[in-house]
Amino acid sequence: MSRSLTRKLIESRLRAGRAVAGEEIGLGVDQVLLTDTNGTMAFLQFEAMGFPRVVPGCVVAYVDHNVSQVDSRNSDDHRYLQTAARRYGAVFSKPGNGICHQVHLESFAVPGRTLLGTDSHTPLCGAAGMLAIGAGGLDVAAAMGGGPYFLPMPEVVRVWLTGELRPWVTAKDVILELLRRLSVRGGAGKIFEYAGPGVATLSLPQRMTLANMGAELTLTTSVFPSDRVTRDYFRRLHRKDAWSAQEADADAAYDGQIELDLATVEPLVALPGSPDRVVPVADVVDTPVEQVMVGSCTNGSWEDMWAVTEILRGRSVHPSVSFVLFPGSHRILETMAREGLLADLLASGALVSEPSCGACAGIGHVPAAGTKSLRAFNRNFPGRSGVKDDQVYLCSSVTAAASALTGRITDPREVGATPEPYLPGNFVASTAGFVAPDGTGEVVRGPNIKPVPLGEPVAETLEAPVLIKLGDKVSTDDISPAGAAVLVFRSNVPAIAEFCFHHADPQFVARARAAGRGIVVAGEHYGQGSSREVAAIAPMHLGVRAVLAKSFARIHRANLLNWGVVPLAFDDPAAYDAIEPRDRLVLRGLRAALAAGGRVTVGNTRSGTGFTASCALSPREREILLAGGLLAHTRARTQAARG
Ligand code: MIC
Ligand code: SF4
């Protein structure tokens, strides 16, 4: 049978299940990437599971989020990560070496292989013909121990690209166009495989932008063929030997198709609040902006930095604008220095930051209250920039640069001739930012490293209050906010739990503590956005035992299961309307119902009415959930084996 590239990649690593859409599959993992925000916890979990050494051939631990180490607790985490990496067999990427996704593509990506990462934007490496997926820490810890990664087999949708981008239109506008058409839920349960004559016209960094920001569509991942364009980039990276051709069969079958003529795309902007509130730049032109930024794992490429420099050269950033650039990697920054970009950028008044996530995760450059920020980043969920009621617009790097000059959102087509792309002959740079493991040394646990918590087995009956009733599209940023003050506690669950639902309801934590047990109620697409596992662990720590929602985002649902919190979907979404905050719900026979198939009857003690909700589980998920999550399950099995 003729196969899509995605199916070839999946079938080549299939360790459990059948590759039939919707059925659970287990995939062999060739490579793992860890970040400083989630990797510390993943390594603690890896240790708690008792693994002696990482099994996949390539495991890399990156310090890329909390790079400025504004607090010694960040440095505590980093020291733990570095010493654990050394001992257990992972490469360590130092602070300043770059954002994990960009660096991983440059230094470790191998077309045809699988990659699992503790970060939702891990799909970036799909740009180079890899199957790259983001997951929660426990799933990654299990994969580091040699286990497969389990997920529902996605539908494979072909994105058929024709035409060519017009001047001043970028890959960022293409992904914003897809978000405009499909919304942040449009990719749930799907993999996008890019194909068609338009693909060959896209550079590798443009493909990276598309694959990366597919996370905002909630895609499981995105896959590009590995072709001549990929080979040329690998040659410039001096990694020609790692390259191989990867492509779909000519008459491969797909579960669906989307068509897009690249020539019809225009510069777009996402309005504050959500990456899918997309409008043509013309709709927001002249909106005053006080802050403009280019970077993140979506727009930190050489190509972005080059285009911005071309626009700024010989001109000045507007006096009322703070303009910050975050190169995606040390390699890009070093190349910018060699190729003379830095002098021009600095002369124009731009601030060139160290290669890091930085402001994208709310770390530094927090906008002033009431001001507008225009960002060539990927997410603008409310409050993510670090200030309540923020107004963050998303755009391409060229729209950002054009606007930095005027102090208003500006259509880049007004700037003049489009910057000619230029690629340096090579991207060879220092490798001093990497530390290879040698299997020795002591793992250092500073005072900020707290023990990994354990979930509780699901109770026979759950009777608990509704602690909070939320609307649609609640992101993990809403559940456990980004920002330096919070991220510092990623290895300290009791401390980070204090920030749970901080922006939505500052009383949530006190209420949860007083209740002892609780239920969260939400609308569609609960837990969208990041892979941050703490958005499941912190509520669990505060007593949340079930989440009732109209639907769940994939990674967050898996995280809830991994921590013994029951993700229940309303059978009739109308039942959501009948629940009031503080209602007391009774899930009688919950455990037995989950064991029997997953349909649970929920009674409301205030109204005296009832409704049903379901938790569709694979046999593996059922065992894990009932045991109280993956760690509790592993522990119970180990104890049983010891007798
Ligand atoms: C994000 O962009 O939201 C993050 C910060 O990179 C997260 C990871 C985290 O919360 O640690 C993600 O995308 O998964
Ligand atoms: Fe870092 Fe932002 Fe990318 Fe998350 S989205 S990995 S915070 S750059």
XYZ file of C-alpha atoms and ligand atoms in Angstrom:
665
model
C 0.000 0.000 0.000
C 1.253 3.490 -0.790
C 1.971 5.373 2.399
C 2.217 8.937 3.596
C 5.544 9.967 5.095
C 3.850 10.189 8.498
C 2.585 6.624 8.249
C 6.044 5.431 7.228
C 7.593 7.154 10.238
C 4.954 5.792 12.609
C 5.062 2.261 11.263
C 8.839 2.185 11.421
C 8.689 2.808 15.192
C 5.426 1.082 16.116
C 5.924 -0.903 19.328
C 2.309 -1.372 20.398
C -1.143 -1.166 18.829
C -2.299 -0.763 15.266
C -1.865 2.412 13.240
C -5.619 2.948 12.909
C -6.866 6.495 13.597
C -8.158 6.811 17.166
C -6.612 3.566 18.470
C -3.833 3.774 21.030
C -0.337 3.213 19.662
C 3.052 2.962 21.373
C 5.963 4.527 19.503
C 9.665 3.845 19.947
C 11.520 7.044 20.838
C 14.941 7.698 19.253
C 15.618 11.122 20.730
C 14.454 13.098 23.770
C 14.658 16.781 24.551
C 14.138 18.291 27.998
C 13.763 21.926 29.001
C 14.735 23.556 32.270
C 11.096 24.223 33.149
C 9.864 20.648 32.762
C 13.061 18.638 32.424
C 13.993 18.868 36.087
C 10.726 17.240 37.101
C 11.082 14.696 34.280
C 14.524 13.702 35.578
C 13.176 13.499 39.150
C 10.452 11.197 37.842
C 13.018 9.195 35.877
C 14.904 8.703 39.137
C 11.714 7.892 41.043
C 10.993 5.144 38.488
C 14.403 3.672 39.266
C 16.010 3.819 35.815
C 19.824 3.625 35.928
C 20.609 5.356 32.629
C 18.800 6.902 29.660
C 18.135 4.437 26.871
C 17.506 6.531 23.706
C 20.726 7.301 21.835
C 20.224 11.063 21.961
C 18.868 12.804 25.062
C 19.540 16.526 25.477
C 18.676 18.680 28.507
C 18.401 22.378 27.625
C 18.444 25.389 29.896
C 16.495 27.752 27.686
C 13.596 29.294 29.606
C 14.995 30.673 32.881
C 18.288 31.610 31.307
C 18.869 34.823 33.261
C 18.775 32.909 36.565
C 17.251 35.879 38.364
C 16.829 33.717 41.455
C 19.182 31.158 42.958
C 16.318 28.679 42.784
C 16.630 28.743 38.986
C 20.304 27.949 39.322
C 19.424 25.155 41.775
C 17.239 23.579 39.115
C 19.916 23.996 36.479
C 22.596 22.423 38.659
C 20.340 19.463 39.315
C 19.617 19.166 35.585
C 23.290 19.391 34.652
C 24.449 16.840 37.205
C 21.570 14.467 36.439
C 22.311 14.771 32.707
C 25.956 13.958 33.302
C 25.211 10.968 35.480
C 22.325 9.436 33.533
C 23.673 9.971 30.022
C 22.158 13.167 28.578
C 23.935 15.998 26.792
C 23.550 19.263 28.724
C 22.949 22.482 26.816
C 24.040 25.450 28.913
C 22.046 28.630 29.542
C 22.605 30.888 26.540
C 23.142 28.030 24.113
C 19.675 28.589 22.749
C 16.047 27.544 22.646
C 15.740 23.766 22.699
C 13.793 23.396 19.448
C 16.047 25.595 17.335
C 19.228 24.109 18.800
C 17.928 20.577 18.508
C 17.187 21.021 14.838
C 20.607 22.525 14.191
C 22.671 20.079 16.207
C 20.794 16.788 16.686
C 17.856 16.418 14.274
C 18.022 13.350 12.043
C 15.421 12.980 9.294
C 13.429 9.754 9.660
C 13.817 9.520 13.453
C 11.362 10.108 16.303
C 11.755 12.819 18.946
C 9.807 13.278 22.179
C 10.145 16.511 24.141
C 8.859 18.004 27.384
C 7.676 21.030 25.467
C 4.631 21.568 23.275
C 6.664 23.091 20.440
C 8.803 19.966 19.985
C 7.124 19.463 16.557
C 9.535 22.064 15.120
C 11.907 19.241 14.151
C 9.130 17.875 11.924
C 10.435 20.498 9.488
C 13.357 18.160 8.810
C 11.346 14.980 8.206
C 11.265 13.814 11.817
C 8.252 12.671 13.825
C 8.603 15.109 16.729
C 6.001 15.220 19.499
C 5.550 17.182 22.730
C 4.452 15.413 25.928
C 4.233 15.744 29.694
C 7.204 14.992 31.951
C 6.116 11.538 33.083
C 5.638 10.303 29.528
C 9.063 11.662 28.657
C 10.633 10.109 31.770
C 9.187 6.726 30.767
C 10.612 7.158 27.243
C 14.017 8.057 28.716
C 13.839 4.731 30.499
C 13.351 2.991 27.151
C 9.556 2.730 27.122
C 7.385 3.620 24.153
C 5.390 6.823 23.998
C 1.665 6.112 23.932
C -0.809 8.289 22.083
C -4.008 7.919 20.080
C -3.127 7.296 16.430
C -3.819 10.673 14.813
C -5.551 11.290 11.514
C -3.041 12.287 8.863
C -4.118 15.338 6.893
C -2.254 16.402 3.794
C -1.686 20.144 3.534
C -1.285 20.643 -0.177
C 0.699 23.786 -0.867
C 0.796 25.430 -4.269
C 2.151 28.772 -5.481
C 4.812 30.864 -3.845
C 4.796 33.460 -1.066
C 4.573 37.037 -2.297
C 7.044 39.702 -1.167
C 6.728 40.597 2.532
C 4.613 37.517 3.238
C 6.224 34.896 5.451
C 5.658 31.400 6.793
C 4.319 33.027 9.960
C 1.488 34.508 7.919
C 0.799 31.035 6.501
C 0.396 29.476 9.943
C -1.707 32.455 11.072
C -3.871 31.867 7.985
C -4.329 28.223 9.023
C -5.210 29.373 12.553
C -7.704 31.853 11.092
C -9.360 29.081 9.092
C -9.208 26.251 11.604
C -8.977 27.823 15.112
C -6.840 26.640 18.020
C -8.852 23.411 18.116
C -8.630 22.709 14.394
C -5.724 20.314 14.578
C -6.823 18.223 17.572
C -6.112 14.538 16.978
C -4.348 15.268 13.698
C -0.936 15.373 12.095
C -0.436 17.780 9.214
C 1.824 16.464 6.486
C 2.909 19.238 4.152
C 3.145 18.345 0.464
C 2.673 19.794 -3.002
C 4.773 22.021 -5.267
C 4.691 24.894 -2.762
C 6.827 22.948 -0.274
C 9.952 23.178 -2.421
C 9.655 26.984 -2.382
C 9.898 27.101 1.420
C 13.266 27.314 3.155
C 14.015 25.091 6.140
C 13.494 27.955 8.655
C 10.117 28.709 7.041
C 9.168 25.056 7.454
C 10.349 25.267 11.066
C 7.986 28.169 11.706
C 5.068 26.182 10.272
C 5.883 22.936 12.070
C 6.552 24.761 15.314
C 3.405 26.814 15.432
C 1.251 23.862 14.438
C 1.225 23.471 18.232
C -1.189 26.413 18.334
C -3.571 24.422 16.118
C -3.257 21.633 18.733
C -1.817 19.310 16.118
C -0.092 16.216 17.446
C 2.714 17.272 15.133
C 3.540 18.427 11.601
C 5.761 16.644 9.109
C 7.645 17.977 6.104
C 9.507 15.854 3.575
C 13.290 15.876 3.879
C 14.401 17.060 0.446
C 17.061 19.085 -1.337
C 16.233 22.170 0.697
C 16.766 20.178 3.910
C 19.981 18.696 2.565
C 21.342 22.123 1.653
C 20.653 23.428 5.180
C 22.231 20.368 6.785
C 25.295 20.952 4.590
C 25.551 24.525 5.895
C 25.269 23.145 9.428
C 28.138 20.762 8.588
C 25.769 17.834 9.315
C 25.469 16.460 5.798
C 25.945 12.904 7.050
C 22.885 13.125 9.293
C 20.663 13.941 6.306
C 18.543 11.406 4.417
C 15.669 11.806 1.972
C 12.216 11.246 3.488
C 9.091 11.447 1.400
C 5.577 10.123 0.938
C 4.731 7.649 -1.803
C 3.312 9.378 -4.855
C -0.238 8.058 -4.471
C -0.343 7.851 -0.673
C -3.744 7.939 1.004
C -4.610 10.537 3.670
C -7.469 10.996 6.121
C -8.117 14.488 4.833
C -6.728 17.327 2.757
C -6.368 21.088 3.096
C -5.337 23.165 0.114
C -3.487 26.427 0.318
C -2.119 28.608 -2.471
C 0.822 30.385 -0.872
C 0.389 33.282 -3.303
C -2.981 34.148 -1.743
C -1.628 34.662 1.776
C -1.202 38.226 3.044
C 0.406 39.706 6.147
C -1.745 38.803 9.152
C -1.938 39.670 12.838
C -3.477 37.752 15.753
C -5.397 40.012 18.123
C -4.763 39.832 21.888
C -6.069 36.791 23.746
C -5.604 33.880 21.371
C -3.386 32.972 18.398
C -6.478 32.266 16.283
C -8.031 35.743 16.518
C -6.427 36.478 13.169
C -7.134 39.512 10.979
C -5.383 41.086 7.975
C -2.741 43.564 9.074
C -4.845 46.283 7.385
C -7.488 45.887 10.127
C -5.103 46.949 12.875
C -2.771 49.258 11.018
C -1.811 52.378 13.009
C -2.517 50.780 16.400
C 0.177 52.318 18.643
C 2.580 49.774 20.167
C 5.024 50.392 22.997
C 6.891 47.111 22.732
C 7.929 45.023 19.714
C 9.764 41.696 19.816
C 11.087 39.093 17.418
C 12.198 35.657 18.509
C 10.899 32.582 20.350
C 11.107 29.123 18.845
C 8.799 30.314 16.049
C 10.691 33.356 14.781
C 14.221 33.106 16.169
C 15.810 31.735 12.986
C 18.681 33.174 11.006
C 16.190 34.139 8.326
C 14.121 36.162 10.812
C 17.179 37.909 12.242
C 18.481 38.667 8.752
C 15.171 40.118 7.491
C 14.829 42.302 10.590
C 18.385 43.591 10.180
C 17.763 44.394 6.530
C 14.712 46.442 7.488
C 16.428 48.250 10.358
C 19.782 48.913 8.711
C 20.438 52.645 8.589
C 17.139 53.432 10.346
C 16.151 53.969 13.988
C 13.695 52.239 16.229
C 10.840 54.621 17.077
C 11.520 56.574 20.310
C 8.435 55.237 22.088
C 9.166 51.591 21.233
C 11.237 49.047 23.098
C 12.399 46.596 20.406
C 13.924 43.310 21.533
C 15.322 40.446 19.458
C 15.816 36.916 20.755
C 18.014 34.878 18.382
C 16.939 31.233 18.603
C 20.359 29.805 19.265
C 23.916 30.626 20.174
C 24.858 29.432 16.699
C 22.594 32.061 15.134
C 23.877 34.788 17.442
C 27.490 33.850 16.700
C 26.741 33.849 12.961
C 25.053 37.249 13.333
C 28.229 38.525 14.961
C 30.455 37.067 12.230
C 28.250 38.373 9.418
C 28.064 41.890 10.866
C 24.352 41.971 11.734
C 24.863 42.925 15.361
C 26.509 46.260 14.657
C 23.634 47.343 12.413
C 20.995 46.192 14.863
C 22.640 47.912 17.790
C 23.086 51.084 15.758
C 19.358 51.107 15.031
C 18.503 51.005 18.733
C 17.425 47.349 18.897
C 18.132 45.349 22.013
C 19.647 41.964 21.173
C 18.964 39.547 24.001
C 20.697 36.282 24.805
C 19.283 33.291 22.888
C 16.450 32.156 25.163
C 12.692 31.892 25.491
C 12.789 35.038 27.601
C 9.746 37.250 27.200
C 7.837 34.513 25.367
C 7.443 32.720 28.696
C 6.849 35.976 30.577
C 10.450 36.147 31.774
C 11.673 39.728 31.481
C 10.459 42.558 29.232
C 7.047 42.488 30.876
C 4.939 45.203 29.213
C 3.686 48.148 31.249
C 0.055 47.876 32.334
C -2.331 49.119 29.680
C 0.244 49.124 26.860
C 0.296 47.130 23.652
C 2.972 44.649 22.678
C 3.504 43.339 19.136
C 5.390 40.062 18.993
C 6.761 37.732 16.360
C 6.203 34.900 18.867
C 3.624 32.122 18.981
C 1.325 32.588 21.990
C -0.671 35.485 23.372
C -2.898 33.812 25.951
C -4.149 36.370 28.499
C -1.556 37.263 31.134
C 1.239 35.196 29.558
C 3.426 38.272 29.068
C 3.532 38.645 32.852
C 0.934 41.362 33.375
C -2.808 40.996 33.920
C -5.041 42.308 31.125
C -2.131 42.412 28.696
C -2.644 43.251 25.029
C -0.287 41.115 22.989
C -0.577 40.972 19.190
C 1.201 38.277 17.152
C 2.697 38.855 13.720
C 5.621 37.981 11.422
C 9.133 39.212 12.017
C 8.947 41.638 9.078
C 5.665 43.145 10.280
C 7.292 43.505 13.698
C 10.380 45.220 12.286
C 8.311 47.576 10.140
C 6.213 48.492 13.199
C 9.264 48.996 15.413
C 10.289 51.812 13.061
C 6.953 53.623 13.162
C 5.666 52.882 16.681
C 2.381 51.730 15.124
C 1.318 48.433 13.642
C 2.514 48.809 10.090
C 1.905 46.836 6.934
C 5.427 45.665 5.997
C 4.602 46.238 2.336
C 4.840 49.985 3.080
C 8.539 49.697 3.885
C 9.779 49.382 0.294
C 11.679 46.588 -1.431
C 11.418 43.231 0.282
C 14.657 42.039 1.949
C 16.551 39.633 -0.304
C 17.086 36.375 1.574
C 20.706 35.572 2.315
C 22.179 32.401 3.787
C 25.744 32.355 5.056
C 27.958 29.711 3.429
C 27.910 27.835 6.700
C 26.530 28.035 10.212
C 29.554 26.547 11.886
C 29.857 27.852 15.426
C 31.326 26.995 18.790
C 30.051 23.877 20.518
C 31.199 25.117 23.915
C 27.589 25.365 25.063
C 27.199 21.573 25.085
C 28.478 19.318 27.847
C 28.720 15.613 27.025
C 27.774 13.072 29.716
C 30.303 10.682 31.202
C 28.052 8.638 33.495
C 29.764 9.879 36.645
C 29.418 12.499 39.337
C 26.957 13.087 42.088
C 23.497 14.423 41.345
C 23.234 17.711 43.220
C 19.847 18.547 44.771
C 19.715 22.128 45.953
C 17.097 23.467 48.351
C 14.564 24.178 45.588
C 14.416 20.537 44.495
C 11.497 18.950 46.317
C 10.360 15.324 46.175
C 8.074 14.215 43.373
C 4.491 13.907 44.661
C 2.410 10.781 44.192
C -1.183 10.630 42.952
C -3.912 8.793 44.878
C -5.851 5.796 43.583
C -9.273 6.826 42.232
C -11.870 6.655 45.021
C -14.913 4.374 44.911
C -17.136 7.443 45.114
C -16.159 11.084 44.727
C -18.298 13.706 46.420
C -16.793 17.168 46.154
C -17.581 20.808 45.381
C -17.075 22.527 42.054
C -14.052 24.629 42.934
C -14.176 26.720 39.786
C -16.346 26.911 36.667
C -14.439 28.038 33.596
C -15.334 28.787 29.976
C -13.930 27.472 26.688
C -10.276 27.283 25.629
C -8.750 27.432 29.092
C -4.988 27.257 28.516
C -2.341 25.777 30.775
C -1.187 29.395 31.189
C -4.550 30.009 32.906
C -4.127 26.943 35.127
C -0.487 27.449 36.108
C 0.752 30.801 34.827
C 4.022 31.470 33.024
C 6.306 34.250 34.298
C 9.532 34.322 36.284
C 7.856 34.442 39.703
C 6.017 31.182 39.059
C 8.428 29.247 36.849
C 11.028 29.362 39.598
C 9.003 26.710 41.451
C 8.712 24.069 38.740
C 10.621 21.562 40.913
C 8.680 22.521 44.013
C 5.058 21.456 43.723
C 3.753 22.779 47.088
C 5.136 26.222 46.239
C 3.944 26.377 42.622
C 0.495 25.126 43.598
C -0.038 28.491 45.335
C -0.313 30.087 41.866
C -3.000 27.764 40.533
C -5.645 29.713 38.547
C -4.016 32.839 39.919
C -5.334 35.195 37.219
C -8.771 33.612 36.812
C -9.593 33.414 40.526
C -7.111 34.441 43.227
C -9.309 32.700 45.857
C -9.065 29.309 44.157
C -6.194 27.958 46.230
C -7.739 28.877 49.588
C -11.065 27.387 48.513
C -9.427 24.169 47.311
C -7.470 23.797 50.544
C -10.580 24.360 52.636
C -12.534 21.787 50.632
C -9.814 19.134 50.694
C -11.249 17.534 47.532
C -12.623 19.264 44.492
C -13.792 19.213 40.907
C -12.970 21.648 38.100
C -15.646 22.368 35.480
C -14.747 23.777 32.065
C -15.920 24.187 28.477
C -14.274 23.144 25.211
C -10.584 22.408 24.706
C -9.556 22.471 28.346
C -5.772 22.597 28.905
C -4.723 23.886 25.483
C -1.243 25.273 24.930
C 1.842 24.111 26.718
C 2.818 20.621 27.796
C 3.420 21.854 31.343
C 2.657 18.938 33.550
C 2.410 21.151 36.591
C -0.985 22.272 35.269
C -2.122 18.764 36.264
C 0.151 18.187 39.290
C -0.622 21.454 41.084
C -4.429 21.028 41.002
C -3.920 17.380 42.029
C -1.792 18.556 44.957
C -4.630 20.911 45.965
C -7.157 18.070 45.987
C -8.657 18.237 42.491
C -9.703 14.686 41.652
C -11.735 15.197 38.482
C -12.103 17.717 35.673
C -15.462 17.851 33.899
C -15.093 19.538 30.527
C -16.733 19.606 27.117
C -13.417 18.502 25.581
C -9.701 18.286 26.449
C -6.435 19.129 24.701
C -4.339 15.996 24.057
C -1.234 16.647 26.157
C -3.161 17.977 29.120
C -5.568 15.028 29.101
C -2.573 12.669 29.164
C -1.052 14.673 32.023
C -4.274 14.429 34.060
C -4.368 10.669 33.576
C -0.700 10.412 34.506
C -1.476 12.111 37.819
C -4.659 10.228 38.691
C -7.051 13.116 37.965
C -10.137 11.881 36.079
C -10.752 13.796 32.818
C -14.504 13.466 32.217
C -16.224 14.779 29.090
C -19.900 15.788 29.324
C -22.001 13.369 27.257
C -24.431 16.225 26.657
C -22.618 19.589 26.618
C -25.865 21.196 27.856
C -25.199 19.637 31.272
C -22.394 22.193 31.624
C -24.947 25.022 31.753
C -26.828 23.458 34.660
C -23.759 23.488 36.952
C -23.132 26.455 39.184
C -19.853 27.288 40.862
C -19.807 25.778 44.393
C -22.383 23.097 43.487
C -21.623 19.802 45.177
C -21.327 16.900 42.776
C -21.526 13.209 43.607
C -19.828 10.678 41.330
C -21.172 7.521 42.902
C -19.361 4.331 41.971
C -16.734 6.352 40.053
C -14.028 3.726 40.287
C -16.285 0.882 39.240
C -17.675 2.952 36.366
C -14.171 3.730 35.086
C -13.223 0.082 35.385
C -16.371 -0.957 33.527
C -16.002 1.316 30.511
C -15.894 4.931 31.592
C -19.479 6.251 31.697
C -20.093 7.946 35.040
C -23.344 9.251 36.513
C -22.949 12.621 38.189
C -25.482 13.882 40.708
C -25.884 17.526 41.693
C -26.882 17.843 45.369
C -28.224 21.402 44.939
C -30.551 20.782 42.022
C -31.177 17.130 42.722
C -30.608 16.455 39.009
C -28.075 14.197 37.324
C -26.239 13.759 34.058
C -23.618 11.447 32.579
C -20.037 12.076 31.591
C -17.484 9.777 29.993
C -13.824 8.999 30.172
C -12.864 6.831 27.196
C -9.778 4.897 28.274
C -7.455 2.378 26.686
C -6.774 -0.620 28.967
C -3.324 0.853 29.702
C -4.739 4.261 30.604
C -7.411 2.661 32.792
C -4.844 0.805 34.885
C -2.722 3.928 35.281
C -5.621 6.213 36.187
C -7.163 3.836 38.728
C -3.783 3.396 40.413
C -3.468 7.180 40.877
C -1.235 7.934 37.906
C 1.860 6.613 36.225
C 4.259 6.928 39.164
C 1.817 5.347 41.618
C 1.159 2.610 39.061
C 4.875 1.931 38.490
C 5.479 1.876 42.224
C 2.572 -0.514 42.865
C 3.860 -2.858 40.155
C 7.416 -2.794 41.505
C 6.149 -3.560 44.999
C 3.986 -6.403 43.687
C 6.992 -7.854 41.813
C 9.070 -7.751 45.004
C 6.258 -9.620 46.795
C 5.358 27.518 26.600
O 5.684 27.997 25.517
O 4.239 27.677 27.106
C 6.389 26.712 27.362
C 6.794 27.524 28.537
O 7.517 26.502 26.562
C 5.760 25.371 27.731
C 6.607 24.542 28.586
C 6.467 24.836 30.055
O 5.457 25.363 30.497
O 7.399 24.496 30.746
C 5.335 24.524 26.526
O 5.158 25.024 25.448
O 5.123 23.309 26.671
Fe 10.243 28.892 24.775
Fe 8.255 30.391 23.912
Fe 9.054 28.334 22.481
Fe 7.770 27.942 24.787
S 6.962 28.907 22.953
S 9.644 26.886 24.060
S 8.524 29.650 25.996
S 10.249 30.145 22.952
